[in-house]
Structure formats: C-alpha cells, structure tokens
Amino acid sequence: MRFQEDLIYIENTLKGDMSAFGLLIQKHEKYAYTLALRIVKNPEEAEEVAQDAFLKVYHSLNTFEKKSKFTTWLYKIIYHEALGRLRKSKRFIVQLEEIPESEEFQVDFLDGLRSLHLEERSLLIRKALDNLKPSESAVLTLFYLKEQTIKEIEEITQFSESHVKILLHRGRKHMLESLRKISNQELINLL
Amino acid sequence: MRNFELGEKDPLKCLIRESGPESPKAGFHMNILNKLSTQACAKPYEPVISSFAMKIIGGLLVAFFISVLVFVPSSESNLSFWNQLPQFTFLKLNLPIPDLPIPRIELGPIFNFSIAIFSLMAFSFALLSTRKWRYQ
C-alpha cells in the first residue's frame, strides 16, 4: 500500500475525515508499536501504549506546529507514554554487567551471526533488544531502525546530545553482550 | 563512541534494520478509530425537558390544583372556598389626593381572552426558541 505525505492526512483529519486518520495510523503503526515494544517489553502493553499515543495525537493534532517532522512528534508522544507506563508499573529492568569493548571480538561474533538464517537472526536481535534498558533500546531503535538523527532523538527523548550519544554507545555495547549470551545459550540448546 | 558513526557499514545497524519493525495485531487502527467514535458519542446526559422547564410545569400544575381547590365550588349549590371567606373591609384612607382626570379603558371579555391567549403563545414560543438555540 502506497501512502501519501503525512501533512495531507493531517489536514484531512482536521477537516473531519476519520478515514484519513485511519490511513495515518496504518502508515506509522508498525514503527510506533515497535518503539513502544522496545520500551515496555510486552506486546499487549505496547499495543495499549501505541493506541493511547495515537488517541493523544488525534486530540492534539490541531496543536501540531509542523516545525518538525510528524514522526518526530509521534515518537516523542510514544516514548513518553511508554516511559510513563513503566514508571507506573515500576518494572524490573534487566541489567547486564559491563564488559570491556573489543572490536575484534565484535566483528568475529557478528560474522558468525550472519551465517544464521534470516529468521533466526531476527529473533536473536529482538531478544537482545528486549534485554536492554528501555532508554537504550529505544535510542537504538530510533537511530538504526528509523534512522532518526541525533538531533531528532534529542527532541524525542529530551536528552542532551552527549546523553544520546552515551546511550547509543552503551546500547551497542550491551546489545552485543546480550547477543553473545543469547546465541551461546541457543547453541547449548541445539547441542 | 565512533561505532555509531560508521553509517551503512555498521554491522549492528544492518542487523537491526534486517530484523525490521514488528507488527501489532490485525485491526489495530480500527480499534483506535472505534475508541475515537465512542469518545465522540459519549456526551453527558442532558434531559429533553430541562430542570428549569420542569419547575415551571410543576409550578403551573400546583397553581392549577390550588386554584381549583380555592375557587371552584364542590357542587352547584355550594359556595367556593374563596366565597366562604369572611369579607374584610379595609380602612379607607382619606388622603387629600387631587382628583386627576385619568382615562379608564373599558376592556371587554373578548379582549381579555385574546391577551391571555397571546401571552400564552408568546411564552411557549420563547421557551421553544431558547431550547432550539441551546441544541444548535
């Protein structure tokens, strides 16, 4: 399905066309849901977060100033909605021990990952992302999957540039460590 | 910190992009649209006849009931309650008021009846107009 520009849907929604808002949701639902899922780590809750965020978007669509991209505004709402949900539930976050970073080890390890089937590899990546802290997995998702710039991530998360870069750096490190642990476990299970 | 500045060569970026976004359950957007439509329909309850109108109707009924009790005799041979009340004679004040020639209008029963009907219709029209404006 080919979608139009966000602004066309927004203008039609503001004129009262609900089907335009439906298309706007359909256009962004996957990334919105993925971002929520990376933070809350639970599919049902992620759906609720994404739905609540879209409802907020609808009710405050007339306040969208069009200075930034619609997606930046949408992800900002989802990010804070998901964090609010986490704060309410006081969820336990998996902490990974700090390990010294080694480029050689990472490259060898990632080459090994490439030899896996696409589906297996995707599953491992998702599991590894689930083991990260919410802010780290959110920043990695925004930066790598949605290709948001550091500036846009600053706007979404309301962190400083240096904070975003630190989160990216730590996120990468923890992600690789988590991947190593998960894939070792998978191999043990296979053997 | 330079790792995330590798761009397309970054292996982690390739892996994350390859895994792609995840999809919510089917009908995700319909759920949101349904929620929005129910929110739009959920207006606070407002009775068709407002409490003010109900008070006026109640007042008219009570006034009618009391007027029947007071002014209508129980049978043709009896007097009404109002006529049974003792006659009061008010003291006449003897004030030195100049005798001004004020004109008196002789109103017949047809004229009085027309005025009463006109007032009733005007009151009904005013009440209906107010209600119409409120719902627009």
Tab-separated table of C-alpha atoms in Angstrom:
chain	number	residue	atom	x	y	z
A	1	MET	CA	0.000	0.000	0.000
A	2	ARG	CA	1.375	3.382	-1.041
A	3	PHE	CA	0.830	6.153	1.440
A	4	GLN	CA	0.705	9.892	0.880
A	5	GLU	CA	2.571	12.615	2.761
A	6	ASP	CA	1.701	12.920	6.453
A	7	LEU	CA	0.598	16.540	6.080
A	8	ILE	CA	-2.148	15.576	3.616
A	9	TYR	CA	-3.592	13.098	6.115
A	10	ILE	CA	-3.262	15.626	8.939
A	11	GLU	CA	-5.102	18.351	7.018
A	12	ASN	CA	-7.886	15.957	6.012
A	13	THR	CA	-8.197	14.686	9.589
A	14	LEU	CA	-8.507	18.251	10.841
A	15	LYS	CA	-11.331	18.736	8.325
A	16	GLY	CA	-13.115	15.798	9.990
A	17	ASP	CA	-12.093	12.953	7.671
A	18	MET	CA	-11.623	9.999	10.018
A	19	SER	CA	-10.526	7.668	7.220
A	20	ALA	CA	-7.521	9.975	6.685
A	21	PHE	CA	-6.561	9.470	10.317
A	22	GLY	CA	-7.007	5.727	9.839
A	23	LEU	CA	-4.505	5.834	6.969
A	24	LEU	CA	-2.111	7.927	9.057
A	25	ILE	CA	-2.253	5.247	11.758
A	26	GLN	CA	-1.728	2.468	9.233
A	27	LYS	CA	1.281	4.286	7.808
A	28	HIS	CA	3.049	4.563	11.161
A	29	GLU	CA	1.582	1.740	13.269
A	30	LYS	CA	4.486	-0.678	12.807
A	31	TYR	CA	7.254	1.680	13.890
A	32	ALA	CA	5.070	3.191	16.616
A	33	TYR	CA	4.325	-0.268	18.001
A	34	THR	CA	7.983	-1.354	17.700
A	35	LEU	CA	9.196	1.683	19.631
A	36	ALA	CA	6.609	1.080	22.352
A	37	LEU	CA	7.543	-2.605	22.471
A	38	ARG	CA	11.263	-1.824	22.841
A	39	ILE	CA	10.454	0.243	25.922
A	40	VAL	CA	7.694	-1.678	27.709
A	41	LYS	CA	8.892	-5.160	26.535
A	42	ASN	CA	5.376	-6.585	26.492
A	43	PRO	CA	3.287	-6.945	23.288
A	44	GLU	CA	-0.124	-6.291	24.893
A	45	GLU	CA	1.119	-3.283	26.819
A	46	ALA	CA	2.953	-1.995	23.753
A	47	GLU	CA	-0.310	-2.069	21.801
A	48	GLU	CA	-2.058	-0.165	24.559
A	49	VAL	CA	0.748	2.398	24.665
A	50	ALA	CA	0.680	2.861	20.895
A	51	GLN	CA	-3.120	3.150	20.875
A	52	ASP	CA	-3.126	5.707	23.686
A	53	ALA	CA	-0.409	7.652	21.899
A	54	PHE	CA	-2.445	7.756	18.674
A	55	LEU	CA	-5.502	8.906	20.638
A	56	LYS	CA	-3.392	11.713	22.122
A	57	VAL	CA	-2.131	12.555	18.657
A	58	TYR	CA	-5.712	12.814	17.391
A	59	HIS	CA	-6.849	15.052	20.231
A	60	SER	CA	-3.878	17.414	19.913
A	61	LEU	CA	-3.444	17.286	16.146
A	62	ASN	CA	-4.506	20.930	15.850
A	63	THR	CA	-1.561	21.900	18.076
A	64	PHE	CA	0.998	20.187	15.800
A	65	GLU	CA	3.088	23.103	14.582
A	66	LYS	CA	4.705	21.370	11.573
A	67	LYS	CA	8.111	22.746	12.591
A	68	SER	CA	9.465	19.228	12.965
A	69	LYS	CA	8.573	16.004	11.184
A	70	PHE	CA	5.296	14.354	12.177
A	71	THR	CA	7.178	11.161	13.045
A	72	THR	CA	9.417	13.036	15.497
A	73	TRP	CA	6.303	14.391	17.236
A	74	LEU	CA	4.625	10.967	17.179
A	75	TYR	CA	7.683	9.137	18.560
A	76	LYS	CA	8.049	11.756	21.283
A	77	ILE	CA	4.470	11.053	22.414
A	78	ILE	CA	5.000	7.275	22.245
A	79	TYR	CA	8.356	7.458	24.064
A	80	HIS	CA	6.930	9.451	26.974
A	81	GLU	CA	3.694	7.452	27.072
A	82	ALA	CA	5.706	4.215	27.318
A	83	LEU	CA	8.029	5.603	29.976
A	84	GLY	CA	5.007	6.798	31.943
A	85	ARG	CA	3.588	3.278	31.763
A	86	LEU	CA	6.900	1.851	33.009
A	87	ARG	CA	7.024	4.301	35.904
A	88	LYS	CA	3.515	3.312	36.938
A	89	SER	CA	4.299	-0.406	36.861
A	90	LYS	CA	7.824	0.078	38.363
A	91	ARG	CA	9.043	-2.695	36.088
A	92	PHE	CA	12.257	-4.543	36.861
A	93	ILE	CA	14.843	-3.817	34.204
A	94	VAL	CA	17.387	-6.450	33.186
A	95	GLN	CA	20.840	-5.174	33.940
A	96	LEU	CA	23.829	-6.514	32.067
A	97	GLU	CA	27.287	-6.423	33.560
A	98	GLU	CA	29.725	-4.026	31.974
A	99	ILE	CA	32.328	-5.684	29.751
A	100	PRO	CA	35.385	-4.199	28.100
A	101	GLU	CA	34.659	-3.487	24.437
A	102	SER	CA	36.732	-5.332	21.870
A	103	GLU	CA	36.329	-4.537	18.170
A	104	GLU	CA	37.929	-7.803	17.028
A	105	PHE	CA	35.607	-9.880	19.178
A	106	GLN	CA	32.563	-7.969	17.926
A	107	VAL	CA	33.399	-8.348	14.237
A	108	ASP	CA	34.071	-12.114	14.553
A	109	PHE	CA	30.919	-12.566	16.541
A	110	LEU	CA	28.791	-10.572	14.101
A	111	ASP	CA	30.230	-12.524	11.168
A	112	GLY	CA	29.057	-15.669	12.942
A	113	LEU	CA	25.598	-14.186	13.330
A	114	ARG	CA	25.430	-13.542	9.578
A	115	SER	CA	25.791	-17.245	8.924
A	116	LEU	CA	22.451	-17.880	10.661
A	117	HIS	CA	19.150	-17.907	8.782
A	118	LEU	CA	17.406	-14.539	8.499
A	119	GLU	CA	14.514	-15.553	10.766
A	120	GLU	CA	16.826	-16.937	13.472
A	121	ARG	CA	18.989	-13.869	13.270
A	122	SER	CA	15.981	-11.531	13.563
A	123	LEU	CA	14.741	-13.470	16.568
A	124	LEU	CA	18.127	-13.153	18.287
A	125	ILE	CA	18.270	-9.431	17.555
A	126	ARG	CA	14.801	-8.905	19.024
A	127	LYS	CA	15.658	-10.941	22.100
A	128	ALA	CA	18.854	-8.953	22.568
A	129	LEU	CA	16.941	-5.661	22.234
A	130	ASP	CA	14.449	-6.888	24.829
A	131	ASN	CA	17.293	-7.378	27.314
A	132	LEU	CA	18.415	-3.760	27.069
A	133	LYS	CA	17.349	-0.905	29.279
A	134	PRO	CA	14.241	0.836	27.843
A	135	SER	CA	16.067	4.074	27.042
A	136	GLU	CA	18.940	2.226	25.329
A	137	SER	CA	16.723	0.002	23.182
A	138	ALA	CA	14.528	2.999	22.311
A	139	VAL	CA	17.514	5.071	21.206
A	140	LEU	CA	18.999	2.168	19.203
A	141	THR	CA	15.631	1.559	17.506
A	142	LEU	CA	15.214	5.220	16.649
A	143	PHE	CA	18.778	5.595	15.392
A	144	TYR	CA	19.249	2.370	13.484
A	145	LEU	CA	15.773	1.216	12.514
A	146	LYS	CA	14.029	4.549	11.927
A	147	GLU	CA	17.250	6.371	11.008
A	148	GLN	CA	16.380	9.377	13.139
A	149	THR	CA	19.225	11.844	13.514
A	150	ILE	CA	20.865	12.563	16.864
A	151	LYS	CA	19.124	15.955	16.796
A	152	GLU	CA	15.721	14.318	16.303
A	153	ILE	CA	16.420	11.785	19.054
A	154	GLU	CA	17.317	14.702	21.323
A	155	GLU	CA	13.905	16.207	20.576
A	156	ILE	CA	12.080	12.913	21.113
A	157	THR	CA	13.788	11.906	24.342
A	158	GLN	CA	14.545	15.434	25.606
A	159	PHE	CA	18.086	14.311	26.411
A	160	SER	CA	21.180	16.338	25.566
A	161	GLU	CA	23.299	15.407	22.537
A	162	SER	CA	26.048	13.923	24.712
A	163	HIS	CA	23.473	11.899	26.673
A	164	VAL	CA	22.019	10.469	23.449
A	165	LYS	CA	25.499	9.531	22.236
A	166	ILE	CA	26.317	7.865	25.552
A	167	LEU	CA	23.044	5.914	25.376
A	168	LEU	CA	23.874	4.799	21.830
A	169	HIS	CA	27.358	3.749	22.864
A	170	ARG	CA	26.153	1.826	25.925
A	171	GLY	CA	23.236	0.400	23.993
A	172	ARG	CA	25.571	-1.010	21.349
A	173	LYS	CA	27.868	-2.496	23.972
A	174	HIS	CA	25.048	-4.070	25.949
A	175	MET	CA	23.369	-5.273	22.766
A	176	LEU	CA	26.484	-7.116	21.622
A	177	GLU	CA	26.974	-8.661	25.049
A	178	SER	CA	23.333	-9.697	25.174
A	179	LEU	CA	23.575	-11.174	21.661
A	180	ARG	CA	26.643	-13.173	22.663
A	181	LYS	CA	24.899	-14.563	25.751
A	182	ILE	CA	21.686	-15.398	23.903
A	183	SER	CA	23.423	-17.050	20.940
A	184	ASN	CA	25.641	-19.123	23.269
A	185	GLN	CA	22.505	-20.286	25.058
A	186	GLU	CA	20.861	-21.142	21.735
A	187	LEU	CA	23.898	-23.194	20.721
A	188	ILE	CA	23.876	-25.050	24.038
A	189	ASN	CA	20.181	-25.812	23.494
A	190	LEU	CA	20.929	-27.088	19.989
A	191	LEU	CA	23.719	-29.351	21.237
B	1	MET	CA	31.700	6.361	20.501
B	2	ARG	CA	32.712	6.303	16.886
B	3	ASN	CA	30.898	2.981	16.323
B	4	PHE	CA	27.540	4.551	15.608
B	5	GLU	CA	29.085	6.911	13.098
B	6	LEU	CA	30.010	4.104	10.729
B	7	GLY	CA	26.845	4.622	8.673
B	8	GLU	CA	25.834	1.821	6.321
B	9	LYS	CA	28.995	-0.165	7.189
B	10	ASP	CA	27.884	-0.531	10.808
B	11	PRO	CA	27.142	-4.274	11.265
B	12	LEU	CA	24.747	-3.652	14.150
B	13	LYS	CA	22.742	-1.220	12.041
B	14	CYS	CA	22.476	-3.825	9.281
B	15	LEU	CA	21.266	-6.446	11.764
B	16	ILE	CA	18.707	-4.176	13.408
B	17	ARG	CA	17.404	-2.960	10.058
B	18	GLU	CA	17.249	-6.526	8.817
B	19	SER	CA	15.097	-7.612	11.773
B	20	GLY	CA	12.705	-4.782	10.803
B	21	PRO	CA	9.762	-3.348	12.678
B	22	GLU	CA	7.225	-5.532	14.438
B	23	SER	CA	3.538	-5.527	13.611
B	24	PRO	CA	0.694	-5.014	16.048
B	25	LYS	CA	-2.363	-7.273	15.916
B	26	ALA	CA	-4.675	-7.001	12.915
B	27	GLY	CA	-7.290	-4.273	13.241
B	28	PHE	CA	-5.001	-2.063	15.305
B	29	HIS	CA	-6.083	1.130	13.550
B	30	MET	CA	-9.748	0.115	13.628
B	31	ASN	CA	-9.562	-0.243	17.421
B	32	ILE	CA	-8.309	3.331	17.667
B	33	LEU	CA	-10.974	4.647	15.301
B	34	ASN	CA	-13.668	2.780	17.265
B	35	LYS	CA	-12.377	4.277	20.507
B	36	LEU	CA	-12.476	7.717	18.946
B	37	SER	CA	-16.039	7.250	17.677
B	38	THR	CA	-17.260	6.086	21.103
B	39	GLN	CA	-15.498	9.031	22.748
B	40	ALA	CA	-17.225	11.402	20.324
B	41	CYS	CA	-20.636	9.881	21.100
B	42	ALA	CA	-20.196	9.843	24.857
B	43	LYS	CA	-21.778	13.197	25.728
B	44	PRO	CA	-23.028	13.909	29.233
B	45	TYR	CA	-26.718	13.091	29.744
B	46	GLU	CA	-28.998	16.045	29.168
B	47	PRO	CA	-32.764	15.597	29.613
B	48	VAL	CA	-35.093	16.638	26.806
B	49	ILE	CA	-37.035	18.826	29.245
B	50	SER	CA	-34.592	20.846	31.332
B	51	SER	CA	-34.922	21.133	35.088
B	52	PHE	CA	-35.982	24.786	34.722
B	53	ALA	CA	-38.816	23.839	32.354
B	54	MET	CA	-39.829	21.025	34.719
B	55	LYS	CA	-40.020	23.547	37.588
B	56	ILE	CA	-42.264	25.825	35.535
B	57	ILE	CA	-44.538	22.926	34.545
B	58	GLY	CA	-44.655	21.733	38.159
B	59	GLY	CA	-45.444	25.269	39.343
B	60	LEU	CA	-48.276	25.584	36.824
B	61	LEU	CA	-49.759	22.243	37.904
B	62	VAL	CA	-49.583	23.179	41.586
B	63	ALA	CA	-51.122	26.599	40.817
B	64	PHE	CA	-53.923	24.909	38.845
B	65	PHE	CA	-54.557	22.413	41.668
B	66	ILE	CA	-54.691	25.157	44.309
B	67	SER	CA	-56.894	27.394	42.159
B	68	VAL	CA	-59.368	24.544	41.671
B	69	LEU	CA	-59.452	23.899	45.407
B	70	VAL	CA	-59.929	27.549	46.257
B	71	PHE	CA	-62.125	28.933	43.513
B	72	VAL	CA	-64.257	26.021	42.235
B	73	PRO	CA	-67.265	25.002	44.410
B	74	SER	CA	-67.773	21.307	45.191
B	75	SER	CA	-71.313	21.426	43.765
B	76	GLU	CA	-73.634	23.935	42.162
B	77	SER	CA	-75.488	24.623	45.415
B	78	ASN	CA	-72.285	25.256	47.425
B	79	LEU	CA	-70.092	28.276	47.507
B	80	SER	CA	-66.424	28.101	46.682
B	81	PHE	CA	-63.831	28.277	49.454
B	82	TRP	CA	-62.926	31.786	48.338
B	83	ASN	CA	-66.535	32.967	48.663
B	84	GLN	CA	-66.811	31.399	52.104
B	85	LEU	CA	-64.030	33.567	53.448
B	86	PRO	CA	-65.249	36.445	55.643
B	87	GLN	CA	-65.385	39.781	53.957
B	88	PHE	CA	-62.676	42.117	55.058
B	89	THR	CA	-63.292	45.787	54.988
B	90	PHE	CA	-60.185	47.791	54.551
B	91	LEU	CA	-59.941	51.097	56.241
B	92	LYS	CA	-60.487	53.850	53.813
B	93	LEU	CA	-57.703	56.340	53.839
B	94	ASN	CA	-58.837	59.829	53.497
B	95	LEU	CA	-55.848	61.345	51.813
B	96	PRO	CA	-56.012	64.674	50.140
B	97	ILE	CA	-55.241	63.411	46.636
B	98	PRO	CA	-56.020	65.765	43.825
B	99	ASP	CA	-58.675	64.444	41.531
B	100	LEU	CA	-56.663	63.816	38.386
B	101	PRO	CA	-58.555	63.035	35.227
B	102	ILE	CA	-57.001	59.595	34.483
B	103	PRO	CA	-58.593	57.914	31.469
B	104	ARG	CA	-60.071	54.464	32.039
B	105	ILE	CA	-60.013	51.812	29.362
B	106	GLU	CA	-63.045	49.647	29.155
B	107	LEU	CA	-61.808	46.134	28.259
B	108	GLY	CA	-64.338	43.609	27.181
B	109	PRO	CA	-64.109	39.829	27.822
B	110	ILE	CA	-63.050	39.079	24.229
B	111	PHE	CA	-60.123	41.486	24.504
B	112	ASN	CA	-59.006	39.956	27.827
B	113	PHE	CA	-59.267	36.460	26.404
B	114	SER	CA	-57.161	37.464	23.367
B	115	ILE	CA	-54.488	38.992	25.598
B	116	ALA	CA	-54.344	35.800	27.687
B	117	ILE	CA	-54.000	33.579	24.602
B	118	PHE	CA	-51.364	35.870	23.097
B	119	SER	CA	-49.327	35.804	26.332
B	120	LEU	CA	-49.527	32.016	26.474
B	121	MET	CA	-48.369	31.647	22.861
B	122	ALA	CA	-45.562	34.185	23.332
B	123	PHE	CA	-44.350	32.323	26.408
B	124	SER	CA	-44.408	28.969	24.520
B	125	PHE	CA	-42.553	30.478	21.555
B	126	ALA	CA	-39.885	31.998	23.828
B	127	LEU	CA	-39.412	28.680	25.632
B	128	LEU	CA	-39.082	26.674	22.392
B	129	SER	CA	-36.668	29.216	20.854
B	130	THR	CA	-34.392	29.067	23.888
B	131	ARG	CA	-34.271	25.285	23.713
B	132	LYS	CA	-33.581	25.344	19.964
B	133	TRP	CA	-30.617	27.714	20.375
B	134	ARG	CA	-29.179	25.607	23.161
B	135	TYR	CA	-29.012	22.490	20.954
B	136	GLN	CA	-27.570	24.230	17.895
